mmCIF file of C-alpha atoms in Angstrom:
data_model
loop_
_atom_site.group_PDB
_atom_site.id
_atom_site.type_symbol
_atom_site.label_atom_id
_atom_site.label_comp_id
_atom_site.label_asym_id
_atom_site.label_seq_id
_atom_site.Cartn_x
_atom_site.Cartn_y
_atom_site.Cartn_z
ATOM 1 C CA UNK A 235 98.027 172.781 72.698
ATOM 2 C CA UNK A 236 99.829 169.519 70.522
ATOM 3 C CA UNK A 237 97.397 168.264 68.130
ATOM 4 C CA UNK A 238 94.436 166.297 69.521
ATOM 5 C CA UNK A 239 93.875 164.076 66.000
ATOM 6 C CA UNK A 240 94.882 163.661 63.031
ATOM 7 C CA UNK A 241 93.233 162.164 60.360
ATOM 8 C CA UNK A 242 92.480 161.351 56.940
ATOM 9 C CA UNK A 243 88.941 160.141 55.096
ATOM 10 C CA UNK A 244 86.746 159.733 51.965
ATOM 11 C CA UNK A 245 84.474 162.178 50.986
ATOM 12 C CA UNK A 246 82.949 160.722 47.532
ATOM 13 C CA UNK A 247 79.788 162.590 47.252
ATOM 14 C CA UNK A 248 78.463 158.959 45.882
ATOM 15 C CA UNK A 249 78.910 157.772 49.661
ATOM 16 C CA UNK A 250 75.819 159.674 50.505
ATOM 17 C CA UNK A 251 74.309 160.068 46.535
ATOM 18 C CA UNK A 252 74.437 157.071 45.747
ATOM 19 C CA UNK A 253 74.084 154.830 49.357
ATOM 20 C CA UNK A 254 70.862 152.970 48.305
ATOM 21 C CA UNK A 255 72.636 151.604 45.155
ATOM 22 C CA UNK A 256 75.595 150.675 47.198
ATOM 23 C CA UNK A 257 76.223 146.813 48.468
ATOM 24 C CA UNK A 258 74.350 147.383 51.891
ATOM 25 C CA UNK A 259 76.975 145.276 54.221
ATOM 26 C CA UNK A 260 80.048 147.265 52.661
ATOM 27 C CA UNK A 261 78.261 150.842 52.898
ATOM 28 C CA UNK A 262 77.287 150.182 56.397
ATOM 29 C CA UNK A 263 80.744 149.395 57.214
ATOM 30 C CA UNK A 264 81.942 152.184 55.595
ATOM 31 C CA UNK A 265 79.328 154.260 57.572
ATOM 32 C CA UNK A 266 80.342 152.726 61.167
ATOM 33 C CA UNK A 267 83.723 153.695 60.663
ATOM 34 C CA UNK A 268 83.201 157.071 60.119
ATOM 35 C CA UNK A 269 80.925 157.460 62.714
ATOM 36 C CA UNK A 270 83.183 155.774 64.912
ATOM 37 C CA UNK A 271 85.836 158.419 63.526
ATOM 38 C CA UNK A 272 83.739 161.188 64.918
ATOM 39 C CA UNK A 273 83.542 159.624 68.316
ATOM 40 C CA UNK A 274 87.156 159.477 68.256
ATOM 41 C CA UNK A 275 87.280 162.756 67.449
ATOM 42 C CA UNK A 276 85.264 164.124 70.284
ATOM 43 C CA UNK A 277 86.859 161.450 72.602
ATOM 44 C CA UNK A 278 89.784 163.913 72.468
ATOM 45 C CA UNK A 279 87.675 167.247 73.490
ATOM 46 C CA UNK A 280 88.221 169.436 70.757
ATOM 47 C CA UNK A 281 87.664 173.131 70.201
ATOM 48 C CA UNK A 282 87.777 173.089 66.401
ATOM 49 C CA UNK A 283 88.088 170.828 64.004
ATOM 50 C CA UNK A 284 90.131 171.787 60.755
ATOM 51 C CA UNK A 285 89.428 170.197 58.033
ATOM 52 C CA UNK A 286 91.398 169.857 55.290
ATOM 53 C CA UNK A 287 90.662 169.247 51.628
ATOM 54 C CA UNK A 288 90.392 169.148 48.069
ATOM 55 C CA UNK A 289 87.474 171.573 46.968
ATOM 56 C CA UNK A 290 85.910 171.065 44.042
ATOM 57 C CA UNK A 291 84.993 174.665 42.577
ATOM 58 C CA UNK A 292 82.497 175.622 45.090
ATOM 59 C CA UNK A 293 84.707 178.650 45.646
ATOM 60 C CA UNK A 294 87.756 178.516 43.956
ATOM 61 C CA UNK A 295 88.369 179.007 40.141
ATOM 62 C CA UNK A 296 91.015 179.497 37.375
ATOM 63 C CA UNK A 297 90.487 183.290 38.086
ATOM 64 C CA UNK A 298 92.108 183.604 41.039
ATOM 65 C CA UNK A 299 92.945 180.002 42.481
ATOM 66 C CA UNK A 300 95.256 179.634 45.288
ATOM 67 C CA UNK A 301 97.276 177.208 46.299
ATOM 68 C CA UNK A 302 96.531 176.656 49.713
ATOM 69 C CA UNK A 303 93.272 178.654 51.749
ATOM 70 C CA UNK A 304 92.077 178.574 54.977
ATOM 71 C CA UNK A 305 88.815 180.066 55.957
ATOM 72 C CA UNK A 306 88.313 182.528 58.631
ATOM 73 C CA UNK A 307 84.685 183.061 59.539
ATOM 74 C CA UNK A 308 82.072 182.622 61.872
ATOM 75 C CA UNK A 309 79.947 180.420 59.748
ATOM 76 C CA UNK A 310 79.894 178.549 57.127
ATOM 77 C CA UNK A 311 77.138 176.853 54.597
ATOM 78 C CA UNK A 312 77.104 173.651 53.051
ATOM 79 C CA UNK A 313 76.651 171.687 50.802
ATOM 80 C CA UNK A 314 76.619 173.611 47.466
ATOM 81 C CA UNK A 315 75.366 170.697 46.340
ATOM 82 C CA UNK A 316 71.171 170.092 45.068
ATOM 83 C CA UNK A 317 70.193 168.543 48.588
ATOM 84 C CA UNK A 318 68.345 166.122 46.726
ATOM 85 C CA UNK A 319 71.483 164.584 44.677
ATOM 86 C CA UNK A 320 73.895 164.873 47.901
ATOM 87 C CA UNK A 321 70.824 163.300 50.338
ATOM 88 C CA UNK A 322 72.487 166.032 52.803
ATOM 89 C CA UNK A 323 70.469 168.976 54.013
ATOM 90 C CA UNK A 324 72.204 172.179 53.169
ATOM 91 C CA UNK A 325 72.939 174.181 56.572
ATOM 92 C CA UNK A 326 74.919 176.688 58.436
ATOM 93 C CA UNK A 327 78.053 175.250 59.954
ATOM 94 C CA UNK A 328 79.919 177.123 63.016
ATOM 95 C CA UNK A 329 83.315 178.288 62.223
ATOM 96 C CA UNK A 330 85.681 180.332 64.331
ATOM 97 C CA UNK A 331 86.731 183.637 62.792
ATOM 98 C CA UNK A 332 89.434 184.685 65.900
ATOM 99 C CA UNK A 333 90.533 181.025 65.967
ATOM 100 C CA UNK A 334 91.537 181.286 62.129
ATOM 101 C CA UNK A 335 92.864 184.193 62.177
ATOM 102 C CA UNK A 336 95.714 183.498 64.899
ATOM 103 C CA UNK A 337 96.001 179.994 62.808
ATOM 104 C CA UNK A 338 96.123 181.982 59.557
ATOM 105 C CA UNK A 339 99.007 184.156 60.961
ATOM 106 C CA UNK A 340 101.016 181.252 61.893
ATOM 107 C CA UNK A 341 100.766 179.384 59.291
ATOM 108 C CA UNK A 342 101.807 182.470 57.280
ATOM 109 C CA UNK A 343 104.935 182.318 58.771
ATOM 110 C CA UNK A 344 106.506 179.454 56.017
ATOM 111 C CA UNK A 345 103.207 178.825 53.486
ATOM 112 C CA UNK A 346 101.483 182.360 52.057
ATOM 113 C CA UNK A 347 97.932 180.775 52.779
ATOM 114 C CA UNK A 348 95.111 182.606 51.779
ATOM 115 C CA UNK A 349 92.230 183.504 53.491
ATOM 116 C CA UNK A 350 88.908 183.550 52.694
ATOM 117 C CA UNK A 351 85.633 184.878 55.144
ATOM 118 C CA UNK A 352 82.988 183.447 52.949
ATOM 119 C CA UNK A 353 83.288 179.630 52.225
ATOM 120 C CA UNK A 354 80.826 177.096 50.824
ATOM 121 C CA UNK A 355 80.985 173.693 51.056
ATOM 122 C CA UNK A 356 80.746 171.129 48.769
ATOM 123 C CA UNK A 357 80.687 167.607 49.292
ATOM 124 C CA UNK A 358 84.029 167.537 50.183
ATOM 125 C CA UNK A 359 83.513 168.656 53.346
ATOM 126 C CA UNK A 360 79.878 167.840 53.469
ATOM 127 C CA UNK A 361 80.366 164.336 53.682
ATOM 128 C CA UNK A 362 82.715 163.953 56.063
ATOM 129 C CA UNK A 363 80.699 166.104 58.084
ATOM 130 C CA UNK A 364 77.879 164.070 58.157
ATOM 131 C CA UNK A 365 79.339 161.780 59.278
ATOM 132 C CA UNK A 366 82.173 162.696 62.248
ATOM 133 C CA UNK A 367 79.757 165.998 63.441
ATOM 134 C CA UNK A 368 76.323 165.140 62.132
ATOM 135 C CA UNK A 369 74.681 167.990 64.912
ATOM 136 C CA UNK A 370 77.165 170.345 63.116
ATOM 137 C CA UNK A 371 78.142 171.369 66.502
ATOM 138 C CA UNK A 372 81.922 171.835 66.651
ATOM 139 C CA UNK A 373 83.296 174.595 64.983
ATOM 140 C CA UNK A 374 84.898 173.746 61.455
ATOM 141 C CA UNK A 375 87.905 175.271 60.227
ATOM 142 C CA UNK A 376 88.050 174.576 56.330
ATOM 143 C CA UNK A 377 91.562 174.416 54.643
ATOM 144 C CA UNK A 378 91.993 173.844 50.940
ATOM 145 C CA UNK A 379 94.774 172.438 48.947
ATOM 146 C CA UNK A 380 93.810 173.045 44.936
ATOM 147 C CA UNK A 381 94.054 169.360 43.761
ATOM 148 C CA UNK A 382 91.524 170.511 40.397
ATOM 149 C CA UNK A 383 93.456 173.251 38.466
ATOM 150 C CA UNK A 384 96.768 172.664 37.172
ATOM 151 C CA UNK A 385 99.191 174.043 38.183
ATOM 152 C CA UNK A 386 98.914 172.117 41.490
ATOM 153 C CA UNK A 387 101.413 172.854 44.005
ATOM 154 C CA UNK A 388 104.180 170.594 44.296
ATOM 155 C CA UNK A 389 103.573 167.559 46.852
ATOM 156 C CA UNK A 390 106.568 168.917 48.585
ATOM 157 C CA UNK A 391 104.761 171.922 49.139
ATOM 158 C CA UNK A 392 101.207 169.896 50.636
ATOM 159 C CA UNK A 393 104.015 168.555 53.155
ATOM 160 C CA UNK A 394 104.798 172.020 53.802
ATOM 161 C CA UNK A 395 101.411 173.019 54.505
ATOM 162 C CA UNK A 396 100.812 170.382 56.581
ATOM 163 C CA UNK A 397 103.793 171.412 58.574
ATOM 164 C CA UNK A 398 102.436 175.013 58.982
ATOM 165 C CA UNK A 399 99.397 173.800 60.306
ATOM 166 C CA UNK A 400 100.495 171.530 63.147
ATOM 167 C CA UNK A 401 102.963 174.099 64.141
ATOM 168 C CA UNK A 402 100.016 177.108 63.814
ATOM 169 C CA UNK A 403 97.179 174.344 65.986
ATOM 170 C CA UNK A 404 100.648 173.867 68.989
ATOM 171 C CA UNK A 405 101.029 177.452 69.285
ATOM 172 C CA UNK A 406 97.463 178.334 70.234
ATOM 173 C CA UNK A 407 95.641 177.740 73.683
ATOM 174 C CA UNK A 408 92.604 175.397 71.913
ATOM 175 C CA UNK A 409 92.583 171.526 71.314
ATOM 176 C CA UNK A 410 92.872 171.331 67.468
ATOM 177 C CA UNK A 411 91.849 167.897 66.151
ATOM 178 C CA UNK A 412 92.569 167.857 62.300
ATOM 179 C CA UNK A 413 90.840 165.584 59.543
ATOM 180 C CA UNK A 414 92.141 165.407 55.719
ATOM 181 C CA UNK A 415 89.823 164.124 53.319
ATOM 182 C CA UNK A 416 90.406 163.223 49.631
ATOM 183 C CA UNK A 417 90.359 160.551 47.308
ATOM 184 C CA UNK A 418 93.489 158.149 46.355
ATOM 185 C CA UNK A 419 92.378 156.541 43.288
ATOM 186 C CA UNK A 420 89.914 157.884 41.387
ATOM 187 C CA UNK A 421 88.473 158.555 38.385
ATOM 188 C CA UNK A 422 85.228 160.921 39.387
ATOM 189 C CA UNK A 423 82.845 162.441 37.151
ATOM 190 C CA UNK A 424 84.031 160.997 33.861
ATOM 191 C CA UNK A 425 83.093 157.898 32.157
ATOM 192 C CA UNK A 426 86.357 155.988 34.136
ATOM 193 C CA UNK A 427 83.935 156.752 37.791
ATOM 194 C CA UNK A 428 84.105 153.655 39.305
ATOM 195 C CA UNK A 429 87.510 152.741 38.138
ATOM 196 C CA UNK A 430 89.643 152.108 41.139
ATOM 197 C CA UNK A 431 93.553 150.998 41.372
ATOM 198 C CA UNK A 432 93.605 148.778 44.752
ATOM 199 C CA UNK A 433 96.879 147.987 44.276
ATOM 200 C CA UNK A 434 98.205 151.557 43.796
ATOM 201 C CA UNK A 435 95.975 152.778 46.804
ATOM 202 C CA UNK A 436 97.352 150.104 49.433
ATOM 203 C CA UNK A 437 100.622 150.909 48.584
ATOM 204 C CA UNK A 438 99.754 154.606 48.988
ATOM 205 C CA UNK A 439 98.118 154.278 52.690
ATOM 206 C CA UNK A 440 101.030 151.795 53.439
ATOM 207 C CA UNK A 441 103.355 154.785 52.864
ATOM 208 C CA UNK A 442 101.183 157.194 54.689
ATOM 209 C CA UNK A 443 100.278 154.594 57.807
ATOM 210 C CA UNK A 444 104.099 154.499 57.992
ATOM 211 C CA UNK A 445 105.034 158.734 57.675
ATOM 212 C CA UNK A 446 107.743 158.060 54.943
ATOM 213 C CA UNK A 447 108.182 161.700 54.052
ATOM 214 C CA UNK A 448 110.277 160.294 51.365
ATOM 215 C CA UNK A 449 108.197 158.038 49.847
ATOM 216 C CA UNK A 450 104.996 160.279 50.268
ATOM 217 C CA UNK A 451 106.607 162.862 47.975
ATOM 218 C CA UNK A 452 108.127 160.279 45.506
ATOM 219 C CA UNK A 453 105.064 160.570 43.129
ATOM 220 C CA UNK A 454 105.305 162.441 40.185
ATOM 221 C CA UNK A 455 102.184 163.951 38.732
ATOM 222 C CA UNK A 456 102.684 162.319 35.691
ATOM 223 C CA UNK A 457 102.746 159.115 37.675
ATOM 224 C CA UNK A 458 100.115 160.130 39.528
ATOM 225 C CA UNK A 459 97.382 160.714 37.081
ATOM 226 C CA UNK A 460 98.602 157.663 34.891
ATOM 227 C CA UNK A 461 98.231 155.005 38.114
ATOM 228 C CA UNK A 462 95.670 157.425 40.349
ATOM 229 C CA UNK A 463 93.632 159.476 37.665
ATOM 230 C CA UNK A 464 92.401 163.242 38.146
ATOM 231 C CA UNK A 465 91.437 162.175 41.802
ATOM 232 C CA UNK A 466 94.892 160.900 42.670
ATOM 233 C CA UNK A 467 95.902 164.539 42.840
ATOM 234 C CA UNK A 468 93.876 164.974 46.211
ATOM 235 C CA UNK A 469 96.577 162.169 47.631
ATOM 236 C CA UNK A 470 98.084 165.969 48.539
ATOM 237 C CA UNK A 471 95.481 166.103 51.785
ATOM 238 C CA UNK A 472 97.228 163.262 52.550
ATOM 239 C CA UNK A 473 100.242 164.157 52.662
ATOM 240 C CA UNK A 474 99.248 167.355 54.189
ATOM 241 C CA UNK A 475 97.757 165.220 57.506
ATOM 242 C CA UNK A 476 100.840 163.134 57.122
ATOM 243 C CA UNK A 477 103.083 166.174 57.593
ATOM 244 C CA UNK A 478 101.001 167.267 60.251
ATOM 245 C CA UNK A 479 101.498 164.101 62.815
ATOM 246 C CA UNK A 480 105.080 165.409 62.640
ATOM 247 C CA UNK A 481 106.058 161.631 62.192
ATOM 248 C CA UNK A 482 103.813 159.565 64.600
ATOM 249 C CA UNK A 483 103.189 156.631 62.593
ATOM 250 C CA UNK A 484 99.309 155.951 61.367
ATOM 251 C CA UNK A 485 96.758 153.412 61.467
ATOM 252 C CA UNK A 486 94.201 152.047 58.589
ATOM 253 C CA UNK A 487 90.973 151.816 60.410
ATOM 254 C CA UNK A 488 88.616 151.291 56.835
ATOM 255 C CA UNK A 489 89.664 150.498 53.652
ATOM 256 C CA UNK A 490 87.498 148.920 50.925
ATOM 257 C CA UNK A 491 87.582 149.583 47.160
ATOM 258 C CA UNK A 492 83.711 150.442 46.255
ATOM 259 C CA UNK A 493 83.399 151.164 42.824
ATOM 260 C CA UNK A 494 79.979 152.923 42.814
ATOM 261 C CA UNK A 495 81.364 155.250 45.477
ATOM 262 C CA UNK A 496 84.106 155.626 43.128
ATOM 263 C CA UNK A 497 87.459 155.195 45.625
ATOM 264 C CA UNK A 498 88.648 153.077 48.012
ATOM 265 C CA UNK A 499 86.666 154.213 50.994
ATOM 266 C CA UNK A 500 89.218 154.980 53.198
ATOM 267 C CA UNK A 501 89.129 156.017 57.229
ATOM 268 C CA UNK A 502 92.769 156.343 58.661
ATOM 269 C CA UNK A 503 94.389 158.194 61.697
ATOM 270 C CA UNK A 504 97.228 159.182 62.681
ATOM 271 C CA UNK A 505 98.949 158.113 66.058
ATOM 272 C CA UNK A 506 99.325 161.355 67.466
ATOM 273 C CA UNK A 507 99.311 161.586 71.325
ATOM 274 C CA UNK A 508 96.089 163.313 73.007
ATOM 275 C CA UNK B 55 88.592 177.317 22.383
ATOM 276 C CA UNK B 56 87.599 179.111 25.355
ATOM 277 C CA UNK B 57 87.324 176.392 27.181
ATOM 278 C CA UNK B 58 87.810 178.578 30.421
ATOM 279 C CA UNK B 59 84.719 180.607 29.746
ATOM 280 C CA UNK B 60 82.546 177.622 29.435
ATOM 281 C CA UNK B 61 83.659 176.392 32.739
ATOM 282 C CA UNK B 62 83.309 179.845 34.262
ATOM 283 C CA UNK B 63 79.665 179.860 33.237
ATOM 284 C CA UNK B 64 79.151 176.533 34.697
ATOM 285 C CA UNK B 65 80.415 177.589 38.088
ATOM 286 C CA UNK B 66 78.988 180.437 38.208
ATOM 287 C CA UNK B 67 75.219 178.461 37.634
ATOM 288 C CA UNK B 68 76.447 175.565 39.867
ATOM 289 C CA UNK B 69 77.409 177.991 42.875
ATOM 290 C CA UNK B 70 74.872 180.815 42.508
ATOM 291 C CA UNK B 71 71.149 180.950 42.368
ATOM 292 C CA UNK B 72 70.957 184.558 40.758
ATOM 293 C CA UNK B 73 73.104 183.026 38.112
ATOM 294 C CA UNK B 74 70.508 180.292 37.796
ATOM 295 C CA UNK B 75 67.223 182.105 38.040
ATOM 296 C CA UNK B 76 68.785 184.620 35.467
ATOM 297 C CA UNK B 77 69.817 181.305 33.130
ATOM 298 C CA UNK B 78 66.370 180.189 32.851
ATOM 299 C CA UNK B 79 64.284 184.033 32.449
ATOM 300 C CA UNK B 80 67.317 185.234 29.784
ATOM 301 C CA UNK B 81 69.581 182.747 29.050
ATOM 302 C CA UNK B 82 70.853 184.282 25.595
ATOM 303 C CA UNK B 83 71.975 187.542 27.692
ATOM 304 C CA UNK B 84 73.961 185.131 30.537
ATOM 305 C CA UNK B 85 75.460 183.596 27.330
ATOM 306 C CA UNK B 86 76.703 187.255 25.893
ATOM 307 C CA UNK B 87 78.171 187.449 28.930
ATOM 308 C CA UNK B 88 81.203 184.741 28.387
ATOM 309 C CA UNK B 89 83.374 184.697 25.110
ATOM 310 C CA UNK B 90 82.023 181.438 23.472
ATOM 311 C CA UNK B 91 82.143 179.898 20.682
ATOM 312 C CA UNK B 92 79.196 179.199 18.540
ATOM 313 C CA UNK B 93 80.099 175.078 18.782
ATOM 314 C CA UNK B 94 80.242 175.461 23.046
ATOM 315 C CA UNK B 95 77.174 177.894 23.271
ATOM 316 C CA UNK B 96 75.500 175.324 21.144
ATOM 317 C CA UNK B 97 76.529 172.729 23.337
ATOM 318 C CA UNK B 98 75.610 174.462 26.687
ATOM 319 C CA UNK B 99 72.193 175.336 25.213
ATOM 320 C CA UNK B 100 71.366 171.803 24.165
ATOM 321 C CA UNK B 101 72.990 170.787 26.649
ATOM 322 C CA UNK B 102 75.006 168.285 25.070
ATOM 323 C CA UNK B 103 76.768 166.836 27.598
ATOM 324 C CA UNK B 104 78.951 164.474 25.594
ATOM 325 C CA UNK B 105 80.776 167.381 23.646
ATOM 326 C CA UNK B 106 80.889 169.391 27.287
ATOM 327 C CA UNK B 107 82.711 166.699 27.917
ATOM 328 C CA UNK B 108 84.929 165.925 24.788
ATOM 329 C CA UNK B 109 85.481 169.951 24.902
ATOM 330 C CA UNK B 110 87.480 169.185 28.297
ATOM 331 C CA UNK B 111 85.141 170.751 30.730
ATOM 332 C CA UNK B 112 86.066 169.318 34.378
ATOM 333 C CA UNK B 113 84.042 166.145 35.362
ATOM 334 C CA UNK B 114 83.368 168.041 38.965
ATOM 335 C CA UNK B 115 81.713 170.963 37.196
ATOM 336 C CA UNK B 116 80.294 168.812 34.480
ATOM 337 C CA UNK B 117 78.640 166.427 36.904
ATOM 338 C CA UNK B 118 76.553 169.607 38.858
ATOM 339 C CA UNK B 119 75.331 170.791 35.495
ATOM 340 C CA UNK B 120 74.164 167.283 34.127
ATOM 341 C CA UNK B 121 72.717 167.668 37.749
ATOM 342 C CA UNK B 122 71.025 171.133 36.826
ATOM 343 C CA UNK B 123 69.380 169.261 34.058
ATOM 344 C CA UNK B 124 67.716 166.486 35.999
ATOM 345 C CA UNK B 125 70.192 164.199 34.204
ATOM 346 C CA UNK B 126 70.470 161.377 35.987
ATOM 347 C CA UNK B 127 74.226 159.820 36.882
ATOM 348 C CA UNK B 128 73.770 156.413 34.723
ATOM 349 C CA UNK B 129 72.439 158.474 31.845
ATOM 350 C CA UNK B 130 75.284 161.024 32.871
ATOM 351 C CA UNK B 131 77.951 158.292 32.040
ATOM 352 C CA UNK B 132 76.348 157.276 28.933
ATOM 353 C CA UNK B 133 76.554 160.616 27.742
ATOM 354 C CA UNK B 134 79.590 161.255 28.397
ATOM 355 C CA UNK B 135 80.706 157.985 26.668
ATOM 356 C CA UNK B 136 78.142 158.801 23.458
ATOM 357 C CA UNK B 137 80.130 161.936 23.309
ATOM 358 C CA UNK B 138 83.508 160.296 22.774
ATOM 359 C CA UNK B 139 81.771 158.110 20.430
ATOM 360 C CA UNK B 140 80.869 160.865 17.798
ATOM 361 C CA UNK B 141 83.827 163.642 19.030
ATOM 362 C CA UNK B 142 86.463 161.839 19.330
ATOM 363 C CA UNK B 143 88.867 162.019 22.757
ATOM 364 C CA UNK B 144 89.051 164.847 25.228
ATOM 365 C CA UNK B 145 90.514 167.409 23.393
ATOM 366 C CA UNK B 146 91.867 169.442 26.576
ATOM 367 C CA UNK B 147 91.807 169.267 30.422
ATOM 368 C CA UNK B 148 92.944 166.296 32.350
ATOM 369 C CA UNK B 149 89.308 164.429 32.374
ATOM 370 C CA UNK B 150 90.140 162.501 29.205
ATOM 371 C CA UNK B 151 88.378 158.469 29.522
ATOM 372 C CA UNK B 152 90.787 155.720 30.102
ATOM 373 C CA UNK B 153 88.313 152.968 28.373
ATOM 374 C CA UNK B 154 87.058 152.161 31.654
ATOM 375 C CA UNK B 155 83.406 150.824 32.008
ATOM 376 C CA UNK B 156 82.816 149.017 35.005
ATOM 377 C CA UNK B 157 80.485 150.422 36.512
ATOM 378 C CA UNK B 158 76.914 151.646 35.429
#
């Protein structure tokens, strides 16, 4: 089946850490539209939900760190994270092992994905989860793109991946909605967290909301971490869900620069017909 | 510098609870167990998170094992900044500061 949904959102652990020292109109906002993101989601009847994004060493290290994963497993667990800092209770999450594998094997066909059959999350996927499948009841298929250790593949190559995946979800039988989440701005974890660079991210979702391939991949990294920090290198989910509309044209739904969740809170989808 | 080995130990205690419950019975054997040197054992021991940080360990590891330590994120921040105080910049990685300190 064609791609039920694309989209892209946050995932700042702060968004759930650090919600009671948030500014209480702006978080709720925040919180409504991705809760109204999930209803979206299941609006369009999927059978798994892939989710794409930007780990942050819950399985992946410098000893053996790909470039692009997908997992491939029944279940899952999340979040790696102490419950108590994250405010989200670790559990089991469904997954789909026969699902990713015939995904896997297409997408092998232009990006050598690997695959992993144990995955944890962290609050990358965590918190989106919460949020768009709080009962944890539609089976997750989690994709990674390394945005921590350099070398990062090329932004050209995110594109690629993208690509591979919207072919891989219109080649088998089951609705396939797809959600990339990442920061565009950011400076997280250092003393910076909380610096955000409005102007830099508006121009970013401008380029995404309108699928300019061109544009998308225009950023060096150098750029990149001068004008978007360390967490400006997750801009490659993105890209990734950009590539993935195959050039339907997206919408902002949420965007609002919140400092103590350290981005630009972001929810955004992509016009793709359902 | 092995700045790799410090970061391995740290995900290996922010990902697995063996790691963890064998940290706190016999730490000094976990610690034989990665090629340190005696300035980053020192400062994983302590912990000093400030020279963690000036040492270039990544922020999303650093942040779990501040977390380990019941280190709250304001004092988190400060210690990070304390560290660049008395170290000096980030001497590898790419979570050096920008000057930034807006927030808390």
């Amino acid at each position: 089946m064609p791609l039920v949904y694309c989209g892209a959102c946050s995932h700042g652990p702060g968004i759930t850490a650090r919600a009671d020292r948030a500014d209480p109109a702006k978080r709720d906002a925040l919180y409504t539209a991705l809760r109204r993101m999930g209803d979206d989601i299941r609006a369009t009847r999927p059978d798994a939900l892939v989710v794409v994004a930007a780990e942050h060493f819950a399985n992946f290290f410098m000893n053996n760190m790909p470039a692009f994963a997908i997992g491939m497993a029944d279940f899952y667990e999340g979040p790696i994270e102490d419950e108590a800092f994250l405010k989200i209770r670790r559990t089991r999450v469904p997954g789909n092992k026969a699902l990713s594998r015939r995904l896997i094997e297409q997408v092998m066909q232009t990006v050598d994905v690997a695959y992993a059959e144990e995955w944890k999350f962290d609050h990358g996927i965590s918190v989106p989860l919460h949020f768009l499948t709080p009962g944890y009841d539609l089976p997750i298929i989690p994709a990674n793109i390394n945005c921590q250790g350099p070398p990062l593949a090329p932004l050209a190559r995110a594109w690629a991946f993208g690509e591979a995946l919207r072919a891989a979800a219109d080649a088998v039988p089951e609705r396939i909605a797809l959600v990339a989440t990442g920061g565009i701005s950011h400076w997280p974890a250092t003393p910076d967290s909380g610096k955000i660079n409005e102007a830099w991210d508006r121009e970013f979702l401008a380029r995404w909301a309108a699928n300019d391939r061109a544009a998308l991949l225009s950023y060096s990294d150098a750029e990149i971490y001068r004008d978007g920090g360390q967490g400006g290198f997750e801009i490659r989910t993105f890209i990734a869900a950009a590539a993935a509309a195959r050039g339907a044209k997206g919408t902002i739904e949420f965007c609002e620069p919140m400092p103590i969740f350290a981005v630009s809170c972001t929810v955004a989808r992509m016009a793709v017909a359902a | 510098m092995s700045l790799y080995y410090v970061q391995k130990l740290i995900y290996e205690l922010n990902r697995d609870p063996r790691t963890r419950a064998r940290y706190a019975a016999e730490r000094d054997a976990v610690l034989a167990e990665y090629e340190l040197t005696a300035e980053e054992r020192a400062a994983l021991v302590a912990p000093d998170i400030g020279l963690l940080y000036v040492l270039g360990v990544n922020g999303q590891l650093l942040m779990h094992f501040a977390a380990l330590h019941r280190i709250e994120w304001p004092d988190y921040l400060e210690r990070m900044r304390e560290g660049l105080r008395k170290h000096g910049p980030v001497r590898e990685g790419v979570y050096a500061a920008t000057g930034y300190e807006g927030v808390p």
